[in-house]
Amino acid sequence: MLLEAAVAVLALATAPFAVAQDPYPVTGVPVGSGVDGVPLRQNINDLQAAGGPAWDLYIRALSAMQAAKETDPLSYFQIEGTVPMRRLLRIHGRPFIEWDGAGSQQSTGSGWAGYCPHGEALFVSWHRPYVMLFEQLLVSNAKQIASTYPGQYQQQYAAAAESLRAPFWDWAADSTVPAATVPATVQVNFPNGQGLEGRSIPNPLYTYTIPPAVLTGEFGPFDAQMRSQTVRCPSPQTYPASANGNLASRPYKQWMYDAFTRASNFSDFAVTSNSVVSLELIHNGIHWDAACGQQFVSPDLSAFDPLFMLHHANVDRIWAYWQAIRPDQDIFQYSYPGLSRFATPEGTMISPSSPLPPFFAPQRVPLTTESVRSIKGFGYSYTGLEYWAKSADQMKQDVTLLINSLYSSSTGSPSKRSAPRGEPVQVRRYFARVRLDRAEVEKPCQVNIYLDGKQAGSLVVMNQPAQGIMRAGLTLDEVIQASDMHTMSVDETVDAIKAALAVKIIKADGSTIDITKVPSLRVDLEHVVVTKPAANDQFPKFGTSSLLALGDSILRKII
Ligand SMILES: [Cu+2]
């Protein structure tokens, strides 16, 4: 008893000092030895459908995190859960201030001054500890809340808190916004005497109210539009209908499958690629679509929308699956001059051992791409990646099956010659390879490809990064399948595409950017024969591609 009291006094005496000096360590949720496994992150739709204690705790923990006040001294004196939501959320972008003694501002001149990297190889590895930090706080809040439930429910709620992890939104398998993010209020069970009582509370997944001090600029410039809460699809648009309409305009499922099955290395898969839409560019599309622009499309404010952690848990999951399929290409393996960030001047040489500020392990050891490359030891995993019970080969096979069942579709024109019995089925697929310099366009904007006036592909250019070449290979399959082009010979199809193709660059307000002012814009037409897999634990094989550069007369015609 005496010892406990002494420890408590010590904690009271040192906690504020410790918080001011040392960044909150990012460890993932502690799980003991983990030899018997760790909890899996769940699909938000499954978590909601199952309901029960896990759902009650998830919603109530999010509410508690959103309500915690930075100025409330009590919040510093708790052993766990010391970081109010607003401090967590501002790490990503605005206001641009130092996080918890993580080092002073080093960003370059007018360059990006938030901590998050975009448009560079660090993108996925930086966001992994960010979601882990969120998850640590979520679970510690859930544990505290679980302890308030009465006797007969105590064990159930404690167990649910123990296995709660940050849920993900699988926008590739089901390209509609999660139903849980739609209603303004949500019903959850609170303790009531010896029983439970269902109560309706404001839905923490619906909106986040910006703390007034943040909004009025106490910590630096925030939102020029002074929106007091996060907004999705304002009138005349509606949420979720308009958001779901946006999401349906891009073939996310096909993009995801192409990235998994065609990317040849980490950079192709995650950063930028000629032949597929990389994970980061797919992720950009979600930021544009899911809230019809608004805060969610701007890296400086996007983390404040409650969709953010659902979205980024999924980005992390997709990366973890890629790592299981391609362990030889799990991270980037080169050095490059990085872009400006809060703690990193532009041009700093970035390698897999570069720190990921402001994220530190205990004892102020900086986390790096190398130290977060494996999810082992971070207290969470995903379906298929039960690493404590499976070999690497088994996980690779299980993840391949999972990717095939979740994301494959039978697109592409069937080859003219039908395959004789026993021979592999081949299809011919068409891609538009797009390339442009971000510096030449007003951002955010969309680069849209049309065939006969129908949108055949679309890429989002975010505010950040402001420069650098962006590349992607956009599948044209859907529009070709819907037209009579798929019945034509290759030469006829190529001619038809040349006659029908047009490009438009559209700003967030719907107005068009004059593409004669974007000299870097290039589009090459690619066709490639793809051999379908013989079994569902294999991926399709892409043959040699044929490329045709589409000249200015085609690209820059007026449509
Ligand atoms: Cu993001």
Coordinates of C-alpha atoms and ligand atoms in Angstrom, one line a residue:
M1 CA 0.0 0.0 0.0
L2 CA 2.7 2.4 1.0
L3 CA 4.7 1.4 -2.0
E4 CA 1.7 2.0 -4.3
A5 CA 1.2 5.5 -2.7
A6 CA 4.9 6.3 -3.2
V7 CA 4.8 5.2 -6.9
A8 CA 1.6 7.3 -7.4
V9 CA 3.3 10.4 -5.9
L10 CA 6.4 9.8 -8.1
A11 CA 4.1 9.5 -11.1
L12 CA 2.4 12.7 -10.2
A13 CA 5.7 14.5 -9.7
T14 CA 7.4 13.3 -12.9
A15 CA 4.6 12.8 -15.4
P16 CA 4.1 16.4 -16.7
F17 CA 7.9 16.7 -17.0
A18 CA 8.2 13.4 -18.7
V19 CA 5.4 14.3 -21.2
A20 CA 7.0 17.6 -22.0
Q21 CA 10.4 16.0 -22.6
D22 CA 9.8 12.6 -24.2
P23 CA 7.6 11.7 -27.1
Y24 CA 4.9 9.2 -26.2
P25 CA 6.5 5.9 -27.1
V26 CA 4.9 4.0 -30.0
T27 CA 4.9 0.3 -29.1
G28 CA 1.6 -1.1 -30.3
V29 CA -0.8 -2.5 -27.7
P30 CA 1.2 -4.6 -25.2
V31 CA 0.3 -8.3 -25.4
G32 CA 2.7 -10.1 -23.2
S33 CA 4.8 -12.7 -25.0
G34 CA 2.4 -13.0 -27.9
V35 CA 3.2 -16.7 -28.4
D36 CA -0.4 -17.6 -28.4
G37 CA -1.2 -15.0 -31.0
V38 CA -2.3 -11.4 -31.1
P39 CA -5.8 -9.9 -31.9
L40 CA -6.6 -9.3 -35.5
R41 CA -7.7 -5.9 -36.8
Q42 CA -11.3 -6.3 -38.1
N43 CA -13.3 -4.9 -40.9
I44 CA -15.4 -2.0 -39.5
N45 CA -18.5 -3.5 -41.1
D46 CA -18.0 -6.8 -39.3
L47 CA -17.2 -5.1 -36.0
Q48 CA -20.5 -3.1 -36.3
A49 CA -22.5 -6.2 -37.4
A50 CA -21.3 -8.2 -34.4
G51 CA -22.2 -5.4 -32.0
G52 CA -21.9 -6.4 -28.3
P53 CA -19.1 -5.3 -25.9
A54 CA -16.4 -4.7 -28.6
W55 CA -18.7 -2.3 -30.5
D56 CA -19.8 -0.5 -27.3
L57 CA -16.2 -0.1 -26.3
Y58 CA -14.9 1.0 -29.7
I59 CA -17.5 3.7 -30.0
R60 CA -17.2 4.8 -26.4
A61 CA -13.4 4.9 -26.5
L62 CA -13.5 7.0 -29.6
S63 CA -15.9 9.4 -27.9
A64 CA -13.7 9.6 -24.9
M65 CA -10.6 10.3 -27.0
Q66 CA -12.4 13.1 -28.9
A67 CA -13.7 14.7 -25.7
A68 CA -10.4 14.6 -23.7
K69 CA -9.0 18.1 -23.2
E70 CA -5.4 18.8 -23.7
T71 CA -5.5 21.4 -21.0
D72 CA -7.1 19.0 -18.5
P73 CA -4.2 18.3 -16.1
L74 CA -5.7 15.0 -15.1
S75 CA -5.2 13.6 -18.5
Y76 CA -1.4 13.9 -17.9
F77 CA -1.5 12.0 -14.7
Q78 CA -2.9 8.8 -16.1
I79 CA -0.4 6.1 -16.6
E80 CA -2.0 5.2 -19.9
G81 CA -4.1 7.2 -22.4
T82 CA -2.3 10.4 -21.8
V83 CA -2.7 11.8 -25.3
P84 CA -5.9 13.5 -26.1
M85 CA -7.3 12.9 -29.6
R86 CA -6.6 16.4 -30.9
R87 CA -2.9 16.1 -30.2
L88 CA -2.8 12.8 -32.0
L89 CA -4.7 14.1 -35.0
R90 CA -2.6 17.2 -35.5
I91 CA 0.6 15.1 -36.0
H92 CA -0.4 14.5 -39.6
G93 CA -0.8 18.1 -40.8
R94 CA -2.0 21.4 -39.3
P95 CA -1.4 23.1 -37.0
F96 CA 2.2 22.7 -37.8
I97 CA 3.7 22.4 -34.3
E98 CA 6.2 20.2 -32.5
W99 CA 4.9 16.9 -31.2
D100 CA 5.9 16.1 -27.6
G101 CA 9.5 17.2 -27.7
A102 CA 10.2 15.3 -30.9
G103 CA 12.5 17.9 -32.2
S104 CA 12.3 21.4 -33.6
Q105 CA 10.9 22.5 -36.9
Q106 CA 13.2 21.9 -39.9
S107 CA 10.9 22.2 -42.8
T108 CA 12.1 24.1 -45.9
G109 CA 10.7 27.6 -46.7
S110 CA 7.4 27.3 -48.3
G111 CA 7.6 23.5 -48.4
W112 CA 5.3 21.1 -46.6
A113 CA 5.5 21.6 -42.8
G114 CA 3.4 18.7 -41.5
Y115 CA 5.0 15.5 -40.3
C116 CA 3.4 13.1 -42.8
P117 CA 5.3 12.2 -46.0
H118 CA 3.4 11.9 -49.2
G119 CA 4.6 11.2 -52.7
E120 CA 7.7 9.4 -51.5
A121 CA 8.7 5.9 -50.4
L122 CA 8.2 6.7 -46.7
F123 CA 4.5 7.0 -47.1
V124 CA 3.4 3.5 -45.9
S125 CA 6.1 3.1 -43.2
W126 CA 5.3 6.5 -41.6
H127 CA 1.6 5.8 -41.4
R128 CA 2.1 2.3 -39.7
P129 CA 3.3 3.8 -36.4
Y130 CA 0.7 6.6 -36.7
V131 CA -2.2 4.0 -36.7
M132 CA -0.4 2.0 -34.0
L133 CA -0.3 5.1 -31.7
F134 CA -4.0 5.7 -32.4
E135 CA -4.6 2.0 -31.6
Q136 CA -2.7 2.2 -28.3
L137 CA -4.8 5.1 -27.1
L138 CA -8.0 3.4 -28.4
V139 CA -7.3 0.2 -26.4
S140 CA -6.2 1.9 -23.2
N141 CA -9.4 4.0 -23.3
A142 CA -11.4 0.9 -24.0
K143 CA -9.8 -0.9 -21.0
Q144 CA -10.6 2.0 -18.6
I145 CA -14.2 2.1 -19.9
A146 CA -14.6 -1.7 -19.6
S147 CA -13.6 -1.5 -15.9
T148 CA -16.8 0.5 -15.2
Y149 CA -19.2 -2.2 -16.3
P150 CA -20.9 -4.1 -13.4
G151 CA -20.0 -7.5 -12.1
Q152 CA -21.7 -10.0 -14.4
Y153 CA -20.6 -8.1 -17.5
Q154 CA -17.1 -7.2 -16.2
Q155 CA -15.3 -10.2 -17.7
Q156 CA -16.9 -9.9 -21.1
Y157 CA -16.1 -6.2 -21.5
A158 CA -12.6 -6.7 -20.1
A159 CA -12.0 -9.4 -22.7
A160 CA -13.5 -7.3 -25.5
A161 CA -11.2 -4.4 -24.6
E162 CA -8.2 -6.7 -24.5
S163 CA -8.8 -7.9 -28.1
L164 CA -10.1 -4.6 -29.6
R165 CA -7.9 -3.3 -32.4
A166 CA -8.2 -0.4 -34.8
P167 CA -10.7 -1.5 -37.5
F168 CA -10.2 -1.0 -41.2
W169 CA -12.4 0.1 -44.1
D170 CA -11.8 -2.3 -47.1
W171 CA -12.7 0.2 -49.8
A172 CA -11.4 -2.2 -52.5
A173 CA -13.7 -5.2 -51.6
D174 CA -16.7 -2.9 -51.0
S175 CA -16.3 0.5 -52.5
T176 CA -19.0 2.2 -50.4
V177 CA -18.4 4.3 -47.2
P178 CA -18.8 2.3 -44.0
A179 CA -22.4 2.3 -42.8
A180 CA -21.2 3.1 -39.3
T181 CA -19.9 6.5 -40.4
V182 CA -23.4 7.7 -41.7
P183 CA -25.8 8.3 -38.8
A184 CA -25.3 11.4 -36.5
T185 CA -26.1 9.3 -33.4
V186 CA -25.3 5.8 -32.4
Q187 CA -26.8 3.4 -29.8
V188 CA -24.4 1.8 -27.3
N189 CA -24.7 0.0 -23.9
F190 CA -23.7 1.9 -20.8
P191 CA -23.4 0.4 -17.3
N192 CA -26.6 1.1 -15.2
G193 CA -26.5 -0.2 -11.7
Q194 CA -26.0 -4.0 -12.0
G195 CA -27.3 -4.0 -15.6
L196 CA -26.8 -2.3 -18.9
E197 CA -28.7 0.6 -20.5
G198 CA -28.8 1.3 -24.2
R199 CA -28.2 5.0 -24.8
S200 CA -28.0 7.1 -27.9
I201 CA -24.9 9.3 -28.2
P202 CA -23.3 11.5 -30.9
N203 CA -21.6 9.2 -33.3
P204 CA -17.8 9.7 -33.1
L205 CA -17.5 8.3 -36.6
Y206 CA -19.9 10.9 -38.1
T207 CA -17.9 14.1 -37.4
Y208 CA -15.2 15.5 -35.3
T209 CA -15.7 18.9 -33.7
I210 CA -12.5 21.0 -34.0
P211 CA -11.5 22.3 -30.6
P212 CA -12.1 26.1 -30.6
A213 CA -8.6 27.0 -29.7
V214 CA -7.3 25.0 -32.6
L215 CA -9.8 26.6 -35.0
T216 CA -9.0 30.1 -33.9
G217 CA -5.3 29.6 -34.6
E218 CA -3.9 29.4 -31.1
F219 CA -1.4 26.8 -32.3
G220 CA -0.8 28.3 -35.7
P221 CA -2.9 28.8 -38.9
F222 CA -5.5 26.0 -39.2
D223 CA -8.4 26.2 -41.6
A224 CA -9.0 29.2 -43.8
Q225 CA -12.6 28.2 -44.1
M226 CA -13.1 28.1 -40.3
R227 CA -15.2 24.9 -40.5
S228 CA -16.0 24.1 -36.8
Q229 CA -16.3 20.4 -37.6
T230 CA -15.3 17.9 -40.2
V231 CA -17.7 18.0 -43.1
R232 CA -18.6 15.4 -45.8
C233 CA -20.5 16.0 -49.0
P234 CA -22.3 19.3 -48.1
S235 CA -25.5 20.3 -49.9
P236 CA -26.4 19.9 -52.7
Q237 CA -24.4 16.7 -52.3
T238 CA -25.4 14.1 -49.7
Y239 CA -23.5 11.6 -47.5
P240 CA -23.3 8.7 -48.2
A241 CA -25.0 8.8 -51.6
S242 CA -22.6 11.3 -53.3
A243 CA -19.6 9.7 -51.7
N244 CA -20.6 6.3 -52.9
G245 CA -21.2 7.8 -56.4
N246 CA -17.6 9.1 -56.4
L247 CA -16.2 5.8 -55.2
A248 CA -18.1 3.9 -57.9
S249 CA -16.4 6.1 -60.6
R250 CA -13.0 4.5 -60.0
P251 CA -12.3 0.8 -60.4
Y252 CA -10.7 0.4 -56.9
K253 CA -11.1 -3.4 -56.8
Q254 CA -9.4 -3.8 -60.2
W255 CA -6.7 -1.3 -59.3
M256 CA -5.9 -3.1 -56.1
Y257 CA -5.8 -6.5 -57.8
D258 CA -3.6 -5.1 -60.6
A259 CA -1.2 -3.7 -58.0
F260 CA -0.9 -7.0 -56.1
T261 CA -0.5 -9.1 -59.2
R262 CA 1.5 -6.9 -61.6
A263 CA 3.8 -4.6 -59.5
S264 CA 7.3 -5.8 -59.8
N265 CA 8.8 -4.3 -56.7
F266 CA 8.0 -2.3 -53.6
S267 CA 8.2 1.1 -55.4
D268 CA 5.8 0.0 -58.1
F269 CA 3.4 -1.3 -55.6
A270 CA 3.4 1.4 -53.0
V271 CA 4.9 4.6 -54.4
T272 CA 4.6 5.1 -58.2
S273 CA 4.5 2.9 -61.2
N274 CA 4.1 3.0 -65.0
S275 CA 2.1 -0.2 -65.2
V276 CA -0.4 0.0 -62.3
V277 CA -2.0 2.4 -59.9
S278 CA 0.2 2.4 -56.8
L279 CA -1.2 2.0 -53.3
E280 CA -0.5 5.7 -52.5
L281 CA -2.4 6.8 -55.6
I282 CA -5.3 4.5 -54.9
H283 CA -5.3 5.9 -51.4
N284 CA -5.4 9.5 -52.8
G285 CA -8.6 8.6 -54.7
I286 CA -10.3 7.5 -51.5
H287 CA -9.3 10.9 -49.9
W288 CA -11.0 12.7 -52.8
D289 CA -14.1 10.6 -53.0
A290 CA -15.2 9.7 -49.5
A291 CA -16.1 13.1 -48.2
C292 CA -16.6 14.8 -51.6
G293 CA -13.4 16.8 -51.1
Q294 CA -13.6 18.8 -47.8
Q295 CA -11.1 18.4 -45.1
F296 CA -10.5 14.7 -46.0
V297 CA -8.8 15.5 -49.3
S298 CA -6.3 17.9 -47.8
P299 CA -3.3 16.3 -46.1
D300 CA -3.1 19.2 -43.7
L301 CA -6.6 18.5 -42.3
S302 CA -7.5 15.0 -43.4
A303 CA -6.6 13.2 -40.1
F304 CA -9.4 15.1 -38.3
D305 CA -12.1 13.2 -40.3
P306 CA -13.0 10.0 -38.4
L307 CA -12.7 8.2 -41.8
F308 CA -8.9 8.7 -41.6
M309 CA -7.9 5.9 -39.2
L310 CA -10.3 3.4 -40.9
H311 CA -8.7 4.3 -44.3
H312 CA -5.1 4.2 -43.1
A313 CA -5.6 0.9 -41.1
N314 CA -6.6 -0.5 -44.5
V315 CA -3.6 1.0 -46.3
D316 CA -1.5 -0.7 -43.6
R317 CA -3.3 -4.0 -44.1
I318 CA -2.8 -3.9 -47.8
W319 CA 1.0 -3.2 -47.3
A320 CA 1.2 -6.1 -44.8
Y321 CA -0.4 -8.5 -47.4
W322 CA 2.0 -7.3 -50.0
Q323 CA 4.9 -8.0 -47.6
A324 CA 3.7 -11.6 -47.1
I325 CA 3.4 -12.1 -50.9
R326 CA 6.7 -10.4 -51.7
P327 CA 9.0 -10.7 -48.7
D328 CA 11.9 -9.8 -50.9
Q329 CA 10.3 -6.5 -51.8
D330 CA 8.7 -5.6 -48.4
I331 CA 10.2 -2.1 -48.1
F332 CA 12.1 0.3 -50.3
Q333 CA 15.8 -0.6 -50.6
Y334 CA 17.4 2.6 -51.9
S335 CA 18.2 6.2 -50.8
Y336 CA 16.7 9.3 -52.3
P337 CA 16.5 13.0 -51.5
G338 CA 13.3 13.5 -49.5
L339 CA 10.7 16.2 -49.6
S340 CA 10.2 18.8 -46.9
R341 CA 8.5 17.7 -43.6
F342 CA 8.1 19.3 -40.2
A343 CA 11.3 17.8 -38.7
T344 CA 13.2 17.2 -42.0
P345 CA 14.5 19.7 -44.5
E346 CA 13.9 19.1 -48.2
G347 CA 16.7 17.2 -49.8
T348 CA 17.6 15.1 -46.7
M349 CA 18.8 11.7 -47.9
I350 CA 16.2 9.2 -47.0
S351 CA 16.9 5.5 -46.6
P352 CA 15.2 2.6 -44.8
S353 CA 17.1 3.4 -41.7
S354 CA 16.0 7.1 -41.6
P355 CA 13.9 8.1 -38.6
L356 CA 10.1 8.5 -39.0
P357 CA 9.6 11.6 -36.8
P358 CA 7.8 12.1 -34.5
F359 CA 7.5 8.4 -33.8
F360 CA 9.8 6.9 -31.2
A361 CA 10.2 3.6 -29.4
P362 CA 10.8 3.7 -25.6
Q363 CA 14.0 5.4 -24.5
R364 CA 13.6 7.9 -27.4
V365 CA 14.8 5.4 -30.0
P366 CA 13.6 6.7 -33.4
L367 CA 11.3 4.3 -35.3
T368 CA 12.5 3.7 -38.9
T369 CA 11.2 1.9 -41.9
E370 CA 13.4 -1.0 -41.0
S371 CA 12.1 -1.1 -37.4
V372 CA 8.4 -1.1 -38.5
R373 CA 8.8 -3.3 -41.6
S374 CA 7.4 -6.3 -39.7
I375 CA 4.1 -6.1 -37.7
K376 CA 5.5 -8.8 -35.4
G377 CA 5.8 -7.5 -31.9
F378 CA 3.4 -4.6 -32.4
G379 CA 0.4 -6.4 -30.9
Y380 CA -1.9 -6.7 -33.9
S381 CA -2.3 -8.6 -37.1
Y382 CA -4.7 -9.3 -40.0
T383 CA -6.7 -12.3 -41.1
G384 CA -4.3 -14.7 -43.0
L385 CA -1.2 -13.3 -41.2
E386 CA -1.3 -15.5 -38.1
Y387 CA 2.5 -15.4 -37.9
W388 CA 2.7 -17.2 -34.5
A389 CA 1.0 -20.3 -36.0
K390 CA 2.1 -20.3 -39.7
S391 CA 5.2 -20.5 -41.8
A392 CA 6.1 -17.6 -44.2
D393 CA 5.1 -19.9 -47.1
Q394 CA 1.8 -20.8 -45.5
M395 CA 1.0 -17.1 -45.0
K396 CA 2.0 -16.3 -48.6
Q397 CA -0.4 -19.0 -49.9
D398 CA -3.2 -17.9 -47.6
V399 CA -2.9 -14.3 -48.5
T400 CA -2.8 -15.1 -52.2
L401 CA -6.1 -17.0 -51.8
L402 CA -7.5 -14.1 -49.8
I403 CA -6.5 -11.5 -52.4
N404 CA -8.0 -13.7 -55.2
S405 CA -11.3 -14.1 -53.3
L406 CA -11.6 -10.5 -52.3
Y407 CA -10.3 -8.5 -55.3
S408 CA -10.1 -10.6 -58.5
S409 CA -12.5 -10.1 -61.3
S410 CA -12.5 -11.5 -64.8
T411 CA -11.8 -8.4 -66.8
G412 CA -10.0 -8.2 -70.2
S413 CA -11.1 -9.2 -73.6
P414 CA -11.1 -13.0 -74.1
S415 CA -8.5 -14.0 -76.7
K416 CA -10.0 -14.6 -80.1
R417 CA -8.8 -18.1 -80.1
S418 CA -10.5 -20.0 -77.4
A419 CA -8.1 -22.0 -75.3
P420 CA -8.0 -25.7 -76.1
R421 CA -8.8 -28.0 -73.2
G422 CA -6.0 -28.0 -70.6
E423 CA -4.3 -24.8 -72.0
P424 CA -4.2 -21.6 -69.9
V425 CA -6.8 -19.0 -70.7
Q426 CA -5.4 -15.7 -72.0
V427 CA -7.0 -12.3 -72.2
R428 CA -5.7 -9.1 -73.8
R429 CA -5.9 -6.0 -71.5
Y430 CA -5.5 -2.4 -72.3
F431 CA -3.9 0.3 -70.1
A432 CA -3.4 4.1 -70.4
R433 CA 0.0 4.9 -69.0
V434 CA -0.2 8.4 -67.6
R435 CA 2.7 10.7 -66.6
L436 CA 2.7 14.3 -65.5
D437 CA 4.7 16.8 -63.3
R438 CA 2.6 17.8 -60.3
A439 CA 4.2 21.2 -60.3
E440 CA 2.3 22.1 -63.6
V441 CA -1.2 21.6 -62.2
E442 CA -3.3 23.4 -59.7
K443 CA -4.0 21.0 -56.8
P444 CA -6.0 19.1 -55.8
C445 CA -7.2 18.0 -59.2
Q446 CA -8.2 14.9 -61.1
V447 CA -6.7 13.7 -64.4
N448 CA -9.5 12.0 -66.2
I449 CA -9.2 9.7 -69.3
Y450 CA -12.3 9.3 -71.5
L451 CA -13.2 6.9 -74.2
D452 CA -16.1 8.1 -76.3
G453 CA -17.0 10.6 -73.6
K454 CA -17.2 7.8 -70.9
Q455 CA -14.8 8.1 -68.0
A456 CA -12.3 5.2 -68.4
G457 CA -9.9 6.1 -65.6
S458 CA -9.1 8.9 -63.2
L459 CA -6.2 9.9 -61.0
V460 CA -6.2 12.3 -58.1
V461 CA -3.3 14.8 -57.6
M462 CA -3.3 15.9 -53.9
N463 CA -2.0 19.2 -52.5
Q464 CA 1.0 17.3 -51.2
P465 CA 3.5 16.8 -52.6
A466 CA 3.5 20.0 -54.7
Q467 CA 6.0 18.7 -57.3
G468 CA 7.5 15.6 -58.7
I469 CA 6.6 13.3 -61.5
M470 CA 3.4 11.2 -61.0
R471 CA 2.9 8.0 -63.0
A472 CA 0.3 5.3 -63.2
G473 CA -1.1 2.6 -65.5
L474 CA -4.9 2.9 -65.6
T475 CA -6.8 -0.1 -66.8
L476 CA -9.3 0.6 -69.6
D477 CA -11.0 -2.8 -69.4
E478 CA -14.3 -1.7 -68.0
V479 CA -15.1 0.8 -70.8
I480 CA -13.7 -1.5 -73.5
Q481 CA -15.9 -4.4 -72.3
A482 CA -19.0 -2.2 -72.3
S483 CA -18.4 -1.1 -75.9
D484 CA -18.0 -3.1 -79.1
M485 CA -14.2 -2.6 -78.9
H486 CA -13.8 -6.0 -77.1
T487 CA -15.1 -7.8 -80.2
M488 CA -12.4 -6.2 -82.5
S489 CA -8.9 -7.3 -83.4
V490 CA -6.0 -5.7 -81.6
D491 CA -5.2 -3.3 -84.4
E492 CA -8.8 -2.2 -84.7
T493 CA -9.1 -1.8 -80.9
V494 CA -6.0 0.3 -80.8
D495 CA -7.3 2.5 -83.7
A496 CA -10.7 2.8 -81.9
I497 CA -9.0 3.8 -78.7
K498 CA -6.9 6.4 -80.5
A499 CA -10.0 7.9 -82.0
A500 CA -12.0 7.8 -78.8
L501 CA -9.5 8.8 -76.2
A502 CA -9.4 12.2 -74.5
V503 CA -7.9 13.7 -71.3
K504 CA -9.3 16.3 -69.0
I505 CA -7.9 17.8 -65.8
I506 CA -10.6 18.8 -63.4
K507 CA -10.2 20.9 -60.3
A508 CA -12.1 20.3 -57.0
D509 CA -14.7 23.0 -58.0
G510 CA -15.4 21.1 -61.2
S511 CA -13.7 23.6 -63.5
T512 CA -11.1 22.4 -66.1
I513 CA -7.4 23.1 -66.3
D514 CA -6.2 23.9 -69.8
I515 CA -4.0 20.9 -70.7
T516 CA -2.0 22.9 -73.2
K517 CA -0.5 24.4 -70.0
V518 CA 0.6 21.0 -68.8
P519 CA 3.4 20.2 -71.2
S520 CA 4.7 17.3 -69.1
L521 CA 1.4 15.3 -69.7
R522 CA 2.1 12.1 -71.6
V523 CA -0.2 9.1 -72.2
D524 CA 1.0 5.8 -73.7
L525 CA -1.4 3.1 -74.8
E526 CA -0.4 -0.3 -73.6
H527 CA -1.8 -3.7 -74.5
V528 CA -0.7 -6.9 -72.9
V529 CA -1.7 -10.5 -72.9
V530 CA -2.5 -11.8 -69.5
T531 CA -2.5 -15.5 -68.7
K532 CA -5.2 -16.4 -66.1
P533 CA -4.1 -18.5 -63.1
A534 CA -4.8 -22.2 -63.2
A535 CA -5.5 -22.4 -59.5
N536 CA -6.8 -19.9 -56.9
D537 CA -3.6 -19.8 -55.0
Q538 CA -1.8 -18.3 -58.0
F539 CA -1.9 -14.9 -59.6
P540 CA -2.3 -14.0 -63.3
K541 CA 0.8 -13.6 -65.4
F542 CA 1.4 -10.5 -67.5
G543 CA 3.2 -11.1 -70.9
T544 CA 5.3 -8.6 -72.8
S545 CA 3.5 -5.3 -73.4
S546 CA 3.2 -3.3 -76.6
L547 CA 3.4 0.4 -76.2
L548 CA 2.1 3.2 -78.4
A549 CA 2.8 6.9 -77.5
L550 CA -0.3 9.0 -78.0
G551 CA 0.8 12.3 -79.5
D552 CA -0.3 15.8 -78.7
S553 CA -3.0 15.8 -81.4
I554 CA -4.8 13.0 -79.6
L555 CA -4.3 14.2 -76.0
R556 CA -4.9 17.8 -76.5
K557 CA -8.0 17.7 -78.7
I558 CA -10.9 19.6 -77.3
I559 CA -13.7 17.5 -75.8
Ligands
CU1 CU -4.1 9.4 -46.2

